[in-house]
Amino acid sequence: MGIVAELTLKGNELLLTDSLEAVPEIELSVEEDTAGESGLPIFYFWATGGDFDDFEAALAEDGSVSEYTLLERLEDRRMYRVHCSRTSFYDAYRESAATFLGITASHRGWAMNMRFPTRESLFQYRKVFENTGVSFVLHRLYTDTEDPGKCYGLTDKQRDTLLLAHEKGYFSQPRETTLKALARELGISSQATSARLQRGIDTLVTATLIDASPVRDPK
């Protein structure tokens, strides 16, 4: 079974800090994360609150952002894809073999719900932030025993997307549905759906073929 940690990171070295501080009313809810060919993180997120034009101007000037794309525009929120120019905490996250269960961000910091395979991996992740000027506040820690499938590292969103794709015949040959149709049913963009599928498949391959078994907390 894994260990679930609810924590907050805050510091100038974190991604998007300049943009979030420039428009403090903005709050981000990350739908999906992945890494590009260079290994740099790519985030798909909804932004709510504040002035979107000011936020986009801040993104354009943010040193942690190499480029951004507006994917969806609704009356009260907008979805963006952001390619980051540096890794910040993302390298530590990947090395820890953790899984993001939920991420929100604002000028107050990054609030994250993460599943770690062991307590040791959580401690190693926390150690990365020592003497960096980034505060690490652990709010809650508990053992994840809710769903046996979660030991493979899938988030709920990845699991739901993979199941929907399977049920609709997306993996069939020939395909019985399209990425656009899946995205419409999930209520997110095609790009975010594609990223979620890719990340979910990569997680399953790592857990079942590379690791050969689900990640378990040693006794």
Short mmCIF file of C-alpha atoms in Angstrom, two decimals:
data_model
loop_
_atom_site.label_atom_id
_atom_site.label_comp_id
_atom_site.label_asym_id
_atom_site.label_seq_id
_atom_site.Cartn_x
_atom_site.Cartn_y
_atom_site.Cartn_z
CA MET A 1 0.00 0.00 0.00
CA GLY A 2 1.13 3.57 -0.57
CA ILE A 3 1.43 6.63 1.62
CA VAL A 4 -0.71 9.68 0.79
CA ALA A 5 0.61 13.11 1.78
CA GLU A 6 -1.23 16.41 1.70
CA LEU A 7 1.33 19.20 1.61
CA THR A 8 2.03 22.76 0.54
CA LEU A 9 5.16 24.11 -1.13
CA LYS A 10 5.92 27.83 -1.26
CA GLY A 11 9.01 29.62 -2.54
CA ASN A 12 10.41 31.76 -5.32
CA GLU A 13 12.10 28.75 -6.95
CA LEU A 14 8.81 27.04 -7.72
CA LEU A 15 7.24 27.11 -11.18
CA LEU A 16 4.83 29.92 -12.12
CA THR A 17 5.54 31.84 -8.92
CA ASP A 18 6.01 35.14 -10.77
CA SER A 19 2.74 34.75 -12.68
CA LEU A 20 0.75 33.82 -9.58
CA GLU A 21 2.17 36.69 -7.56
CA ALA A 22 1.52 39.14 -10.41
CA VAL A 23 -2.19 38.22 -10.39
CA PRO A 24 -2.86 37.03 -6.80
CA GLU A 25 -6.57 36.46 -7.46
CA ILE A 26 -5.79 33.67 -9.94
CA GLU A 27 -6.04 30.07 -8.78
CA LEU A 28 -4.91 27.07 -10.81
CA SER A 29 -6.27 23.53 -10.82
CA VAL A 30 -3.97 21.12 -12.63
CA GLU A 31 -5.81 18.60 -14.81
CA GLU A 32 -2.76 16.71 -16.04
CA ASP A 33 1.01 16.83 -16.05
CA THR A 34 3.55 15.21 -18.32
CA ALA A 35 7.12 15.73 -19.49
CA GLY A 36 8.31 16.76 -22.93
CA GLU A 37 11.12 15.10 -24.87
CA SER A 38 13.62 17.28 -23.00
CA GLY A 39 12.25 16.06 -19.67
CA LEU A 40 10.86 19.48 -18.80
CA PRO A 41 7.35 19.50 -17.29
CA ILE A 42 4.19 20.37 -19.19
CA PHE A 43 1.07 21.26 -17.23
CA TYR A 44 -2.56 21.39 -18.32
CA PHE A 45 -4.57 23.49 -15.89
CA TRP A 46 -7.73 25.52 -15.42
CA ALA A 47 -7.30 29.10 -14.22
CA THR A 48 -10.10 30.84 -12.33
CA GLY A 49 -10.48 34.22 -10.67
CA GLY A 50 -8.60 37.39 -11.46
CA ASP A 51 -8.00 39.01 -14.82
CA PHE A 52 -7.11 36.44 -17.47
CA ASP A 53 -5.47 38.99 -19.78
CA ASP A 54 -3.19 40.11 -16.96
CA PHE A 55 -2.41 36.49 -16.15
CA GLU A 56 -1.48 35.73 -19.76
CA ALA A 57 0.75 38.81 -19.83
CA ALA A 58 2.43 37.51 -16.67
CA LEU A 59 2.90 34.04 -18.22
CA ALA A 60 4.62 35.65 -21.20
CA GLU A 61 7.14 37.30 -18.84
CA ASP A 62 7.53 34.38 -16.44
CA GLY A 63 11.06 32.97 -16.52
CA SER A 64 9.82 29.49 -15.62
CA VAL A 65 7.57 29.37 -18.71
CA SER A 66 8.98 28.64 -22.15
CA GLU A 67 5.59 28.84 -23.88
CA TYR A 68 1.89 28.61 -23.14
CA THR A 69 -1.22 27.87 -25.16
CA LEU A 70 -4.80 28.84 -24.39
CA LEU A 71 -6.82 25.66 -24.97
CA GLU A 72 -10.32 26.59 -23.81
CA ARG A 73 -12.03 29.86 -22.98
CA LEU A 74 -15.16 29.85 -20.81
CA GLU A 75 -16.89 32.73 -19.10
CA ASP A 76 -15.43 32.06 -15.66
CA ARG A 77 -12.31 30.00 -16.41
CA ARG A 78 -9.68 29.22 -19.00
CA MET A 79 -7.61 26.12 -19.69
CA TYR A 80 -3.93 26.43 -20.56
CA ARG A 81 -1.08 24.17 -21.60
CA VAL A 82 2.18 25.46 -20.18
CA HIS A 83 5.62 24.23 -21.20
CA CYS A 84 8.07 24.97 -18.40
CA SER A 85 11.63 26.14 -18.94
CA ARG A 86 13.03 24.39 -15.87
CA THR A 87 12.13 21.45 -13.68
CA SER A 88 11.91 23.01 -10.19
CA PHE A 89 10.33 20.32 -7.92
CA TYR A 90 9.34 18.14 -10.89
CA ASP A 91 12.62 16.16 -10.96
CA ALA A 92 12.28 15.32 -7.29
CA TYR A 93 8.70 14.17 -7.87
CA ARG A 94 9.70 11.85 -10.72
CA GLU A 95 12.66 10.42 -8.82
CA SER A 96 10.45 9.67 -5.82
CA ALA A 97 8.09 7.55 -7.98
CA ALA A 98 5.21 9.51 -6.49
CA THR A 99 1.86 10.20 -8.15
CA PHE A 100 0.03 13.51 -8.14
CA LEU A 101 -3.54 12.95 -6.94
CA GLY A 102 -4.44 16.62 -6.98
CA ILE A 103 -2.64 19.93 -7.46
CA THR A 104 -3.80 23.49 -7.01
CA ALA A 105 -1.68 26.62 -7.03
CA SER A 106 -2.04 30.29 -6.13
CA HIS A 107 0.14 33.09 -4.78
CA ARG A 108 -0.06 31.23 -1.44
CA GLY A 109 1.89 28.28 -2.90
CA TRP A 110 1.36 24.84 -4.44
CA ALA A 111 -1.09 22.63 -2.54
CA MET A 112 -0.51 19.00 -3.48
CA ASN A 113 -2.07 15.66 -2.68
CA MET A 114 0.55 13.01 -3.51
CA ARG A 115 0.82 9.25 -3.22
CA PHE A 116 4.29 7.90 -2.40
CA PRO A 117 5.22 4.21 -2.68
CA THR A 118 6.94 4.24 0.75
CA ARG A 119 7.56 6.54 3.68
CA GLU A 120 11.22 6.63 2.72
CA SER A 121 10.38 8.02 -0.71
CA LEU A 122 8.36 10.80 0.97
CA PHE A 123 11.26 11.61 3.31
CA GLN A 124 13.66 11.74 0.35
CA TYR A 125 11.27 14.05 -1.51
CA ARG A 126 11.05 16.35 1.49
CA LYS A 127 14.82 16.39 1.89
CA VAL A 128 15.21 17.88 -1.59
CA PHE A 129 13.74 21.16 -0.35
CA GLU A 130 16.11 21.59 2.60
CA ASN A 131 18.21 24.76 2.33
CA THR A 132 16.49 25.82 -0.91
CA GLY A 133 14.31 28.62 0.43
CA VAL A 134 11.21 26.56 -0.38
CA SER A 135 8.96 25.83 2.58
CA PHE A 136 7.54 22.31 2.85
CA VAL A 137 4.49 22.02 5.10
CA LEU A 138 3.01 18.55 5.62
CA HIS A 139 -0.66 18.84 6.59
CA ARG A 140 -1.76 15.23 6.62
CA LEU A 141 -0.25 11.78 6.12
CA TYR A 142 -2.16 8.52 5.86
CA THR A 143 -1.97 5.03 4.36
CA ASP A 144 -3.77 4.50 1.08
CA THR A 145 -5.94 1.37 1.35
CA GLU A 146 -9.02 2.47 -0.59
CA ASP A 147 -8.49 0.90 -4.01
CA PRO A 148 -6.17 -2.02 -4.85
CA GLY A 149 -5.76 -0.60 -8.34
CA LYS A 150 -4.12 2.51 -6.91
CA CYS A 151 -1.02 0.55 -5.96
CA TYR A 152 -0.09 0.79 -9.65
CA GLY A 153 0.20 4.55 -9.24
CA LEU A 154 -2.77 5.67 -11.33
CA THR A 155 -4.64 8.79 -10.29
CA ASP A 156 -8.43 8.64 -10.24
CA LYS A 157 -8.56 10.82 -13.36
CA GLN A 158 -6.09 8.58 -15.23
CA ARG A 159 -8.00 5.46 -14.20
CA ASP A 160 -11.35 6.92 -15.27
CA THR A 161 -9.92 8.08 -18.60
CA LEU A 162 -8.32 4.71 -19.36
CA LEU A 163 -11.53 2.85 -18.46
CA LEU A 164 -13.62 5.17 -20.60
CA ALA A 165 -11.24 4.77 -23.54
CA HIS A 166 -11.41 0.99 -23.15
CA GLU A 167 -15.20 0.92 -22.83
CA LYS A 168 -15.67 3.15 -25.89
CA GLY A 169 -13.27 1.12 -28.02
CA TYR A 170 -10.50 3.70 -28.30
CA PHE A 171 -7.88 0.94 -28.04
CA SER A 172 -9.66 -1.34 -30.54
CA GLN A 173 -8.43 -1.91 -34.07
CA PRO A 174 -9.95 -0.14 -35.84
CA ARG A 175 -10.83 2.47 -33.24
CA GLU A 176 -14.51 2.78 -32.38
CA THR A 177 -14.28 6.33 -31.01
CA THR A 178 -12.05 9.38 -31.28
CA LEU A 179 -9.90 11.36 -28.89
CA LYS A 180 -12.20 14.32 -29.43
CA ALA A 181 -15.25 12.27 -28.42
CA LEU A 182 -13.51 11.06 -25.24
CA ALA A 183 -12.53 14.62 -24.40
CA ARG A 184 -16.09 15.81 -24.91
CA GLU A 185 -17.41 13.17 -22.49
CA LEU A 186 -14.72 13.99 -19.92
CA GLY A 187 -15.32 17.72 -20.24
CA ILE A 188 -11.68 18.55 -20.97
CA SER A 189 -9.60 19.37 -24.05
CA SER A 190 -8.31 16.77 -26.51
CA GLN A 191 -4.74 17.72 -25.56
CA ALA A 192 -5.41 17.13 -21.87
CA THR A 193 -7.12 13.81 -22.63
CA SER A 194 -4.16 12.68 -24.73
CA ALA A 195 -1.71 13.64 -21.97
CA ARG A 196 -3.79 11.82 -19.35
CA LEU A 197 -3.92 8.65 -21.48
CA GLN A 198 -0.20 8.76 -22.17
CA ARG A 199 0.67 9.30 -18.52
CA GLY A 200 -1.69 6.54 -17.40
CA ILE A 201 -0.29 4.03 -19.88
CA ASP A 202 3.28 4.93 -18.91
CA THR A 203 2.41 4.46 -15.23
CA LEU A 204 0.88 1.03 -15.89
CA VAL A 205 3.83 -0.11 -18.01
CA THR A 206 6.29 0.99 -15.32
CA ALA A 207 4.33 -0.75 -12.54
CA THR A 208 3.55 -4.00 -14.37
CA LEU A 209 6.39 -4.58 -16.83
CA ILE A 210 9.37 -2.65 -15.48
CA ASP A 211 8.78 -3.06 -11.76
CA ALA A 212 7.14 -6.47 -12.42
CA SER A 213 4.70 -5.95 -9.56
CA PRO A 214 2.65 -3.24 -7.86
CA VAL A 215 4.58 -0.91 -5.62
CA ARG A 216 4.28 -2.01 -2.01
CA ASP A 217 5.40 -0.46 1.23
CA PRO A 218 7.99 -2.80 2.77
CA LYS A 219 7.22 -4.04 6.26
#
